[in-house]
Structure formats: structure tokens, C-alpha cells
Coordinates of N, CA and C in Angstrom, one line a residue:
M1 N 140.6 -104.8 53.3 CA 140.7 -105.5 52.0 C 141.8 -105.0 51.2
L2 N 141.9 -103.6 51.1 CA 143.0 -103.0 50.3 C 144.4 -103.4 50.9
T3 N 144.5 -103.5 52.2 CA 145.7 -103.9 52.8 C 146.1 -105.3 52.3
I4 N 145.1 -106.2 52.3 CA 145.4 -107.6 51.9 C 145.9 -107.7 50.4
I5 N 145.2 -106.8 49.6 CA 145.7 -106.8 48.1 C 147.1 -106.3 48.1
Y6 N 147.5 -105.3 48.8 CA 148.7 -104.7 48.8 C 149.9 -105.7 49.2
F7 N 149.5 -106.4 50.3 CA 150.4 -107.5 50.8 C 150.6 -108.6 49.8
L8 N 149.5 -109.0 49.2 CA 149.7 -110.1 48.1 C 150.5 -109.6 47.0
V9 N 150.3 -108.4 46.5 CA 151.0 -107.8 45.5 C 152.5 -107.7 45.9
Y10 N 152.8 -107.2 47.1 CA 154.2 -107.0 47.6 C 154.9 -108.4 47.6
F11 N 154.3 -109.3 48.3 CA 155.0 -110.5 48.6 C 154.9 -111.5 47.4
L12 N 153.9 -111.7 46.7 CA 153.6 -112.7 45.7 C 153.6 -112.2 44.3
G13 N 153.6 -110.8 44.1 CA 153.4 -110.3 42.7 C 154.7 -110.9 41.8
L14 N 155.8 -110.6 42.2 CA 157.0 -111.0 41.2 C 157.1 -112.5 41.1
P15 N 157.0 -113.3 42.2 CA 157.1 -114.7 42.0 C 156.0 -115.3 41.1
L16 N 154.7 -114.7 41.3 CA 153.7 -115.3 40.5 C 153.9 -115.0 39.0
I17 N 154.2 -113.8 38.7 CA 154.5 -113.3 37.5 C 155.5 -114.2 36.7
L18 N 156.6 -114.4 37.4 CA 157.7 -115.2 36.8 C 157.4 -116.6 36.6
L19 N 156.6 -117.2 37.6 CA 156.2 -118.6 37.5 C 155.2 -118.7 36.4
Y20 N 154.2 -117.9 36.2 CA 153.2 -118.0 35.2 C 153.9 -118.0 33.8
F21 N 154.7 -117.0 33.6 CA 155.3 -116.9 32.2 C 156.3 -118.0 31.9
Y22 N 157.0 -118.4 33.0 CA 157.9 -119.6 32.8 C 157.2 -120.8 32.4
L23 N 156.1 -121.1 32.9 CA 155.2 -122.3 32.5 C 154.7 -122.1 31.1
R24 N 154.3 -120.9 30.9 CA 153.7 -120.6 29.5 C 154.7 -120.8 28.4
F25 N 156.0 -120.2 28.7 CA 157.1 -120.4 27.7 C 157.5 -121.8 27.6
R26 N 157.6 -122.6 28.6 CA 158.0 -123.9 28.6 C 157.0 -124.8 27.8
S27 N 155.7 -124.5 28.0 CA 154.7 -125.2 27.3 C 154.8 -124.9 25.7
Q28 N 155.0 -123.6 25.4 CA 155.1 -123.3 24.0 C 156.4 -123.9 23.3
R29 N 157.4 -123.9 24.1 CA 158.7 -124.5 23.6 C 158.5 -126.0 23.2
E30 N 157.8 -126.6 24.2 CA 157.5 -128.1 23.9 C 156.7 -128.2 22.7
F31 N 155.6 -127.3 22.4 CA 154.9 -127.5 21.2 C 155.8 -127.2 20.0
I32 N 156.7 -126.2 20.0 CA 157.5 -125.9 18.9 C 158.5 -127.0 18.7
N33 N 159.1 -127.7 19.7 CA 159.9 -128.9 19.4 C 159.1 -130.0 18.8
F34 N 157.9 -130.2 19.3 CA 157.0 -131.2 18.8 C 156.8 -131.1 17.3
F35 N 156.3 -129.9 17.0 CA 156.0 -129.7 15.5 C 157.3 -129.6 14.7
G36 N 158.4 -129.2 15.3 CA 159.7 -129.4 14.6 C 160.1 -130.8 14.1
E37 N 159.8 -131.7 15.0 CA 160.0 -133.1 14.7 C 159.1 -133.6 13.5
L38 N 157.8 -133.1 13.6 CA 156.8 -133.5 12.5 C 157.2 -132.8 11.1
D39 N 157.9 -131.7 11.2 CA 158.3 -131.0 10.0 C 159.2 -131.8 9.2
N40 N 159.9 -132.8 9.7 CA 160.8 -133.6 9.0 C 159.9 -134.4 8.0
R41 N 158.7 -134.6 8.2 CA 157.7 -135.2 7.2 C 157.3 -134.4 6.1
A42 N 157.7 -133.1 6.2 CA 157.4 -132.1 5.3 C 155.9 -131.8 5.2
S43 N 155.2 -131.8 6.4 CA 153.8 -131.5 6.4 C 153.6 -130.0 6.5
K44 N 152.8 -129.4 5.5 CA 152.6 -128.1 5.5 C 151.7 -127.7 6.7
K45 N 150.8 -128.5 7.0 CA 149.9 -128.2 8.2 C 150.7 -128.1 9.5
N46 N 151.6 -129.0 9.7 CA 152.4 -128.9 10.9 C 153.2 -127.7 10.9
K47 N 153.9 -127.2 9.8 CA 154.6 -126.0 9.6 C 153.8 -124.8 10.0
D48 N 152.5 -124.9 9.5 CA 151.7 -123.7 9.8 C 151.3 -123.6 11.4
R49 N 151.1 -124.8 12.0 CA 150.9 -124.8 13.4 C 152.1 -124.3 14.1
R50 N 153.3 -124.7 13.8 CA 154.5 -124.3 14.4 C 154.7 -122.8 14.2
E51 N 154.3 -122.1 13.1 CA 154.5 -120.8 12.9 C 153.6 -120.1 13.9
K52 N 152.3 -120.5 14.1 CA 151.3 -120.0 14.9 C 151.8 -120.0 16.4
V53 N 152.4 -121.0 16.8 CA 152.9 -121.0 18.1 C 154.0 -120.2 18.3
E54 N 154.9 -120.0 17.4 CA 156.1 -119.2 17.5 C 155.6 -117.8 17.5
K55 N 154.6 -117.4 16.8 CA 154.0 -116.0 16.8 C 153.4 -115.8 18.1
K56 N 152.7 -116.6 18.7 CA 152.3 -116.5 20.0 C 153.3 -116.3 21.1
R57 N 154.4 -117.1 20.9 CA 155.6 -117.0 21.8 C 156.2 -115.6 21.6
Y58 N 156.2 -115.1 20.5 CA 156.8 -113.7 20.4 C 156.0 -112.7 21.1
W59 N 154.6 -112.7 20.8 CA 153.8 -111.7 21.6 C 153.7 -112.0 23.1
L60 N 153.8 -113.2 23.6 CA 154.0 -113.5 24.9 C 155.2 -112.9 25.6
R61 N 156.4 -112.9 24.8 CA 157.6 -112.2 25.4 C 157.3 -110.7 25.5
I62 N 156.5 -110.1 24.6 CA 156.3 -108.6 24.6 C 155.4 -108.3 25.8
I63 N 154.4 -109.2 26.0 CA 153.4 -109.1 27.2 C 154.2 -109.2 28.5
F64 N 155.1 -110.2 28.5 CA 155.8 -110.4 29.7 C 156.8 -109.2 30.1
I65 N 157.3 -108.7 29.1 CA 158.2 -107.5 29.3 C 157.4 -106.3 29.9
I66 N 156.2 -106.0 29.2 CA 155.4 -104.8 29.6 C 154.9 -105.2 31.1
I67 N 154.4 -106.3 31.3 CA 153.9 -106.5 32.7 C 155.0 -106.4 33.8
L68 N 156.2 -106.9 33.4 CA 157.3 -107.0 34.3 C 157.7 -105.5 34.6
V69 N 157.8 -104.6 33.5 CA 158.1 -103.2 33.7 C 157.2 -102.5 34.5
V70 N 155.9 -102.7 34.2 CA 154.8 -102.1 35.0 C 154.9 -102.3 36.4
F71 N 155.1 -103.7 36.7 CA 155.1 -104.1 38.1 C 156.3 -103.5 38.9
L72 N 157.5 -103.6 38.2 CA 158.8 -103.2 38.9 C 158.7 -101.6 39.1
S73 N 158.1 -101.0 38.2 CA 158.0 -99.5 38.4 C 157.0 -99.1 39.4
S74 N 156.0 -99.9 39.8 CA 155.1 -99.7 40.8 C 155.4 -100.3 42.1
W75 N 156.3 -101.2 42.2 CA 156.5 -102.0 43.4 C 156.8 -100.9 44.5
H76 N 157.6 -100.0 44.3 CA 157.9 -99.0 45.5 C 156.7 -98.3 45.9
L77 N 155.7 -98.1 45.1 CA 154.5 -97.5 45.5 C 153.7 -98.3 46.5
V78 N 153.6 -99.6 46.1 CA 152.9 -100.6 46.9 C 153.6 -100.6 48.3
T79 N 154.9 -100.7 48.3 CA 155.7 -100.7 49.5 C 155.4 -99.5 50.4
S80 N 155.3 -98.3 49.7 CA 155.1 -97.0 50.5 C 153.8 -97.0 51.2
E81 N 152.7 -97.5 50.4 CA 151.4 -97.5 50.9 C 151.2 -98.5 52.1
L82 N 151.9 -99.7 51.9 CA 151.9 -100.6 53.1 C 152.4 -99.9 54.3
A83 N 153.5 -99.3 54.1 CA 154.2 -98.6 55.3 C 153.2 -97.7 56.0
D84 N 152.6 -96.8 55.1 CA 151.6 -95.8 55.5 C 150.5 -96.5 56.3
I85 N 149.9 -97.6 55.7 CA 148.8 -98.1 56.3 C 149.1 -98.7 57.7
R86 N 150.3 -99.3 57.7 CA 150.8 -99.9 59.0 C 151.0 -98.8 60.1
M87 N 151.6 -97.7 59.6 CA 151.8 -96.5 60.5 C 150.5 -96.1 61.2
R88 N 149.4 -96.2 60.4 CA 148.1 -95.7 60.9 C 147.2 -96.7 61.6
T89 N 147.8 -97.9 61.8 CA 147.0 -99.0 62.3 C 147.8 -99.6 63.5
E90 N 147.1 -99.5 64.7 CA 147.7 -100.0 65.9 C 146.6 -100.8 66.7
M91 N 147.0 -102.1 67.0 CA 146.1 -102.8 67.6 C 146.1 -102.6 69.1
E92 N 144.9 -102.4 69.7 CA 144.7 -102.2 71.1 C 143.9 -103.2 71.8
Y93 N 144.0 -103.4 73.0 CA 143.3 -104.4 73.8 C 142.5 -103.7 74.9
G94 N 141.2 -103.9 74.9 CA 140.4 -103.2 75.9 C 139.3 -104.2 76.4
V95 N 138.4 -103.6 77.2 CA 137.3 -104.4 77.8 C 136.4 -105.0 76.7
G96 N 136.3 -104.3 75.6 CA 135.4 -104.8 74.6 C 136.1 -105.7 73.7
G97 N 137.5 -106.0 73.9 CA 138.1 -106.9 73.0 C 139.4 -106.2 72.3
I98 N 139.6 -106.8 71.1 CA 140.7 -106.0 70.3 C 140.2 -105.1 69.4
Y99 N 140.7 -103.9 69.2 CA 140.3 -102.9 68.2 C 141.5 -102.2 67.7
S100 N 141.2 -101.5 66.6 CA 142.3 -100.9 65.9 C 142.2 -99.4 66.0
E101 N 143.3 -98.8 66.2 CA 143.5 -97.3 66.5 C 144.5 -96.7 65.7
N102 N 144.3 -95.4 65.2 CA 145.4 -94.7 64.5 C 146.2 -93.9 65.4
P103 N 147.5 -94.3 65.5 CA 148.4 -93.6 66.5 C 148.9 -92.3 66.0
V104 N 148.7 -91.9 64.7 CA 149.2 -90.7 64.1 C 148.4 -89.6 64.4
V105 N 148.9 -88.5 65.0 CA 148.3 -87.3 65.3 C 148.2 -86.3 64.1
V106 N 149.4 -86.3 63.4 CA 149.5 -85.3 62.3 C 150.6 -86.0 61.4
S107 N 150.4 -85.6 60.1 CA 151.3 -86.4 59.1 C 151.5 -85.6 57.9
L108 N 152.4 -85.8 57.1 CA 152.7 -85.2 55.8 C 153.0 -86.5 54.9
G109 N 152.3 -86.4 53.8 CA 152.5 -87.6 52.7 C 151.8 -88.8 53.0
P110 N 152.1 -89.9 52.4 CA 153.3 -90.0 51.6 C 153.1 -89.3 50.2
T111 N 154.3 -88.8 49.8 CA 154.3 -88.0 48.6 C 155.6 -88.0 47.9
Y112 N 155.6 -87.7 46.5 CA 156.8 -87.8 45.7 C 157.4 -86.4 45.9
N113 N 156.7 -85.3 46.4 CA 157.2 -83.9 46.4 C 158.0 -83.7 47.7
V114 N 159.2 -84.4 47.7 CA 160.0 -84.3 48.8 C 160.4 -82.9 49.3
R115 N 160.7 -82.0 48.3 CA 161.1 -80.7 48.6 C 160.1 -79.9 49.4
R116 N 158.9 -80.1 48.9 CA 157.7 -79.4 49.6 C 157.5 -79.9 51.0
V117 N 157.7 -81.1 51.2 CA 157.7 -81.7 52.7 C 158.8 -81.0 53.5
I118 N 160.0 -80.9 52.9 CA 161.1 -80.4 53.6 C 160.8 -78.9 54.0
E119 N 160.3 -78.1 53.1 CA 160.0 -76.7 53.2 C 158.9 -76.6 54.2
T120 N 157.9 -77.4 54.4 CA 156.8 -77.3 55.4 C 157.5 -77.7 56.8
I121 N 158.3 -78.5 56.8 CA 159.0 -78.9 58.2 C 159.8 -77.6 58.7
E122 N 160.5 -77.0 57.7 CA 161.4 -75.9 58.1 C 160.5 -74.7 58.4
K123 N 159.4 -74.4 57.8 CA 158.6 -73.3 58.0 C 157.8 -73.4 59.3
K124 N 157.1 -74.5 59.5 CA 156.2 -74.7 60.6 C 157.1 -75.4 61.8
E125 N 157.9 -74.7 62.4 CA 158.8 -75.2 63.3 C 158.1 -75.9 64.7
E126 N 157.2 -75.1 65.1 CA 156.5 -75.7 66.3 C 155.8 -77.1 66.1
R127 N 155.4 -77.3 64.8 CA 154.6 -78.6 64.7 C 155.7 -79.7 64.2
W128 N 156.5 -79.2 63.4 CA 157.5 -80.3 62.7 C 158.9 -80.4 63.2
L129 N 159.3 -79.5 64.2 CA 160.5 -79.6 65.0 C 161.8 -79.9 64.1
P130 N 162.1 -78.9 63.2 CA 163.1 -79.1 62.2 C 164.6 -79.3 63.0
D131 N 164.8 -78.7 64.1 CA 166.0 -78.6 64.8 C 166.2 -80.1 65.2
Q132 N 165.2 -80.8 65.8 CA 165.2 -82.2 66.2 C 165.5 -83.2 65.1
V133 N 164.8 -82.8 64.0 CA 164.9 -83.7 62.8 C 166.4 -83.7 62.3
K134 N 167.0 -82.6 62.4 CA 168.4 -82.5 61.8 C 169.4 -83.4 62.6
K135 N 169.1 -83.7 63.9 CA 169.8 -84.6 64.7 C 169.8 -86.0 64.3
V136 N 168.7 -86.3 63.5 CA 168.5 -87.7 63.3 C 168.7 -88.0 61.8
V137 N 168.3 -87.2 60.9 CA 168.4 -87.4 59.4 C 168.7 -86.1 58.6
D138 N 169.6 -86.1 57.6 CA 169.8 -85.0 56.8 C 168.8 -85.1 55.6
L139 N 167.8 -84.3 55.7 CA 166.8 -84.3 54.8 C 167.2 -83.9 53.3
D140 N 168.0 -82.9 53.3 CA 168.5 -82.4 52.0 C 169.4 -83.5 51.3
R141 N 170.1 -84.2 52.0 CA 170.8 -85.4 51.4 C 169.9 -86.4 50.9
L142 N 168.8 -86.7 51.7 CA 167.9 -87.6 51.4 C 167.2 -87.4 50.1
A143 N 167.0 -86.1 49.9 CA 166.3 -85.6 48.7 C 167.1 -85.6 47.4
N144 N 168.4 -86.0 47.6 CA 169.1 -86.2 46.4 C 168.7 -87.5 45.7
F145 N 168.1 -88.4 46.3 CA 167.6 -89.7 45.7 C 166.2 -89.5 45.5
K146 N 165.7 -90.0 44.3 CA 164.3 -90.0 44.0 C 163.6 -91.0 44.9
G147 N 162.4 -90.5 45.5 CA 161.7 -91.4 46.3 C 160.5 -90.8 46.8
R148 N 159.7 -91.3 47.8 CA 158.4 -91.1 48.3 C 158.6 -90.9 49.8
I149 N 158.3 -89.7 50.3 CA 158.5 -89.4 51.7 C 157.1 -89.3 52.5
A150 N 157.2 -89.7 53.7 CA 156.0 -89.5 54.7 C 156.6 -89.2 56.0
V151 N 155.9 -88.3 56.7 CA 156.4 -87.9 58.1 C 155.2 -87.9 59.0
Y152 N 155.4 -88.5 60.2 CA 154.5 -88.7 61.2 C 154.8 -88.3 62.6
R153 N 153.9 -87.8 63.3 CA 154.0 -87.6 64.8 C 152.9 -88.4 65.3
T154 N 153.2 -89.1 66.4 CA 152.3 -90.0 67.0 C 151.8 -89.6 68.4
Y155 N 150.8 -90.1 69.0 CA 150.2 -89.7 70.3 C 151.3 -90.1 71.3
D156 N 152.1 -91.1 71.2 CA 153.1 -91.5 72.2 C 154.4 -90.8 72.0
Q157 N 154.4 -89.5 71.4 CA 155.6 -88.7 71.2 C 156.6 -89.3 70.5
R158 N 156.3 -89.8 69.3 CA 157.4 -90.3 68.4 C 157.2 -89.5 67.2
Y159 N 158.3 -89.3 66.5 CA 158.4 -88.6 65.2 C 159.1 -89.6 64.2
I160 N 158.4 -89.9 63.2 CA 159.0 -90.8 62.2 C 159.0 -90.4 60.8
I161 N 160.0 -90.5 60.1 CA 160.2 -90.1 58.6 C 160.4 -91.4 57.9
T162 N 159.6 -91.7 56.9 CA 159.9 -92.9 56.1 C 160.2 -92.4 54.6
Y163 N 161.1 -93.1 54.0 CA 161.5 -92.8 52.6 C 161.6 -94.0 51.9
T164 N 160.7 -94.1 50.8 CA 160.8 -95.2 50.0 C 161.4 -94.9 48.6
Y165 N 162.5 -95.5 48.4 CA 163.3 -95.1 47.1 C 162.6 -95.6 45.9
L166 N 162.8 -94.8 44.9 CA 162.2 -95.0 43.6 C 163.2 -96.0 42.8
L167 N 163.0 -97.2 43.1 CA 163.8 -98.3 42.7 C 162.9 -99.4 42.1
P168 N 163.4 -100.3 41.3 CA 162.6 -101.5 40.8 C 162.6 -102.6 41.7
Y169 N 163.0 -102.3 43.0 CA 163.1 -103.2 44.0 C 162.7 -102.6 45.4
P170 N 161.8 -103.1 46.2 CA 161.3 -102.4 47.4 C 162.5 -102.2 48.4
F171 N 162.8 -100.8 48.7 CA 163.8 -100.4 49.6 C 163.3 -99.2 50.4
I172 N 163.2 -99.3 51.8 CA 162.5 -98.2 52.4 C 163.3 -98.1 53.7
K173 N 163.6 -96.8 54.0 CA 164.3 -96.4 55.2 C 163.3 -95.6 56.2
S174 N 163.4 -95.9 57.5 CA 162.6 -95.0 58.5 C 163.6 -94.4 59.4
F175 N 163.4 -93.1 59.7 CA 164.3 -92.4 60.7 C 163.3 -91.9 61.8
G176 N 163.6 -92.1 63.1 CA 162.7 -91.6 64.1 C 163.3 -91.3 65.4
F177 N 162.5 -90.6 66.2 CA 163.1 -90.4 67.5 C 161.9 -90.2 68.6
K178 N 162.1 -90.6 69.7 CA 161.2 -90.4 70.8 C 161.5 -89.2 71.6
Y179 N 160.6 -88.4 71.9 CA 160.8 -87.2 72.6 C 160.0 -86.8 73.7
V180 N 160.4 -86.0 74.6 CA 159.6 -85.5 75.8 C 159.8 -83.9 75.8
K181 N 158.8 -83.4 76.4 CA 158.9 -81.8 76.5 C 159.4 -81.5 78.0
T182 N 160.4 -80.9 78.1 CA 160.9 -80.5 79.5 C 160.1 -79.5 80.1
D183 N 160.5 -79.2 81.4 CA 159.7 -78.2 82.2 C 159.9 -76.8 81.5
D184 N 160.9 -76.5 80.9 CA 161.2 -75.2 80.3 C 160.5 -75.1 78.8
G185 N 159.9 -76.2 78.5 CA 159.1 -76.1 77.2 C 160.0 -76.6 76.0
Q186 N 161.2 -77.1 76.2 CA 162.1 -77.6 75.2 C 161.7 -79.1 74.9
M187 N 162.0 -79.4 73.6 CA 161.8 -80.8 73.1 C 163.2 -81.5 73.4
K188 N 163.1 -82.6 74.1 CA 164.4 -83.4 74.4 C 164.3 -84.8 73.8
I189 N 165.2 -85.2 73.0 CA 165.1 -86.5 72.3 C 165.8 -87.6 73.4
I190 N 165.0 -88.7 73.5 CA 165.3 -89.6 74.5 C 165.6 -90.9 73.7
K191 N 165.4 -91.0 72.5 CA 165.8 -92.2 71.7 C 165.8 -91.9 70.2
K192 N 166.9 -92.3 69.6 CA 167.0 -92.2 68.1 C 167.0 -93.5 67.5
D193 N 166.5 -93.6 66.3 CA 166.4 -95.0 65.6 C 166.4 -94.8 64.2
K194 N 166.8 -95.8 63.4 CA 166.9 -95.9 62.1 C 166.7 -97.4 61.6
K195 N 165.9 -97.7 60.6 CA 165.6 -98.9 60.1 C 165.8 -99.0 58.6
T196 N 166.2 -100.1 58.0 CA 166.3 -100.2 56.6 C 165.5 -101.6 56.3
I197 N 164.5 -101.4 55.4 CA 163.7 -102.6 55.0 C 163.7 -102.8 53.5
F198 N 163.9 -104.0 53.2 CA 163.9 -104.4 51.7 C 163.2 -105.8 51.5
Y199 N 162.8 -106.0 50.4 CA 162.0 -107.3 50.0 C 163.0 -108.5 50.3
P200 N 162.6 -109.5 51.0 CA 161.2 -109.8 51.3 C 160.8 -109.5 52.8
L201 N 161.5 -108.5 53.4 CA 161.0 -108.0 54.6 C 159.8 -107.3 54.5
S202 N 159.0 -107.2 55.6 CA 157.7 -106.5 55.5 C 158.0 -105.0 55.8
P203 N 157.4 -104.2 54.9 CA 157.5 -102.7 55.2 C 156.6 -102.2 56.4
G204 N 155.7 -103.2 56.9 CA 155.0 -102.8 58.0 C 155.6 -102.7 59.4
T205 N 156.9 -103.2 59.4 CA 157.6 -103.1 60.6 C 158.2 -101.8 60.8
I206 N 158.1 -100.8 60.0 CA 158.5 -99.4 60.2 C 157.7 -98.7 61.3
D207 N 156.6 -99.3 61.7 CA 155.8 -98.7 62.7 C 156.4 -98.8 64.1
N208 N 157.4 -99.7 64.2 CA 158.1 -99.8 65.5 C 159.3 -98.8 65.6
T209 N 159.5 -98.0 64.7 CA 160.7 -97.1 64.8 C 160.6 -96.2 65.9
A210 N 161.7 -96.2 66.7 CA 161.8 -95.2 67.9 C 160.9 -95.6 69.0
T211 N 160.4 -96.9 69.1 CA 159.7 -97.2 70.2 C 160.7 -97.6 71.4
L212 N 160.4 -97.5 72.6 CA 161.3 -97.6 73.7 C 161.4 -99.2 74.0
M213 N 160.4 -99.9 73.7 CA 160.5 -101.4 73.9 C 160.3 -102.0 72.4
D214 N 161.4 -102.7 72.0 CA 161.5 -103.3 70.7 C 161.0 -104.8 70.9

């Protein structure tokens, strides 16, 4: 249910906000024009009605600005959450039919504390493979931009980093690699991949990062 709400907000939030307030503003403008024509007859009652509509129109502008600012400032969060939900949801087919499985074995985030995630990757080398990560993405450079980071290792030996930029427009990048463990215990990268996703593209497609079959 939460996933559906996120998708509705992501895809329809801005169009619905703009459409709703456009219709409200147009309706009030028509009222103001109508009462303006009646004012020519010097009707005090009509002038009072027009002033009430103009006052409502003023407050509607304030409400519109507040709602728009709140939505745009949280749009990236919805984008990040959708990407995270999709990363943790994989459809499988078995004897019992179709079922959902979480392919993520271990993860960090999503979080705004990018520096802490980078420090964790560098300190816990065996789990988070910092040397391999450096071959795919410069995390320090990535941290120069405000955003929300998440890191995943999956059961099919994929390592994926997603970064949702703190912008008033959905913009997310994913960096990943597919790896195998050699006979001498070393990690070998067999595929590198990078994706850039922005509205109206679906952030859910980041789950395909670094798959061998696209």
C-alpha cells in the first residue's frame, strides 16, 4: 500500500497540484471579472462580494506556494524511498506461483549522512569492498553534492550504490558492479554499470543496475 502511495505522489503529485490550483484560480478570476462588470452599476453589495473573492484568491496563492514548496522539497525523498523499496523487492516464480523476495543481503541507508556511509565502507573492507567501489565511483566527489545515499549487496553478487540528489526535481544515480570471487579469494569485477534516472522515469528501474542480462 505504501508503495502505491509513493508511486502516486511521484508520478501524479505535481500535475495534480498544478491542475487543481489552476482550476481554482481560473474560477475565482471569472468571479472577479463578473463582479467587476456589475460594479459599473455602483452596487455596494457586488463590490463586497468581489472583495471577498479577491481576498480568497490572495490566500489561495499563499496556500499554493506553501504546498508547492513542501512538495518540491520532499519529492527527492519519495524518489529515494521508491528506489529502496524496488531494490528490496524481486518477483520470483516457483511451484506455488509468483512471490516476492528481498535480494538484498546487507545494506546501508538510505540516509542523508553520506560521510558516515563512506567511513563505514572504508573501515569495514571485507564487507563493503572499498577498493572495488573506487573503480566504479568516486564517493568523495559524490559527497560534494547534497543528497541521500544507499548501498546494497545482493545475493547474486551485485554491489549497488544509489544517490538521490537534494533537488526540487527527482534526480537519482545508481552505480554498480557484478563481482565474482576468484580461487585465491580476490574479488573480481565482471561488469560495471551506471544509470541516471529523472522524472518522469521510474526510480524503480535502478534495481537492474549491473545485471548481466538487461
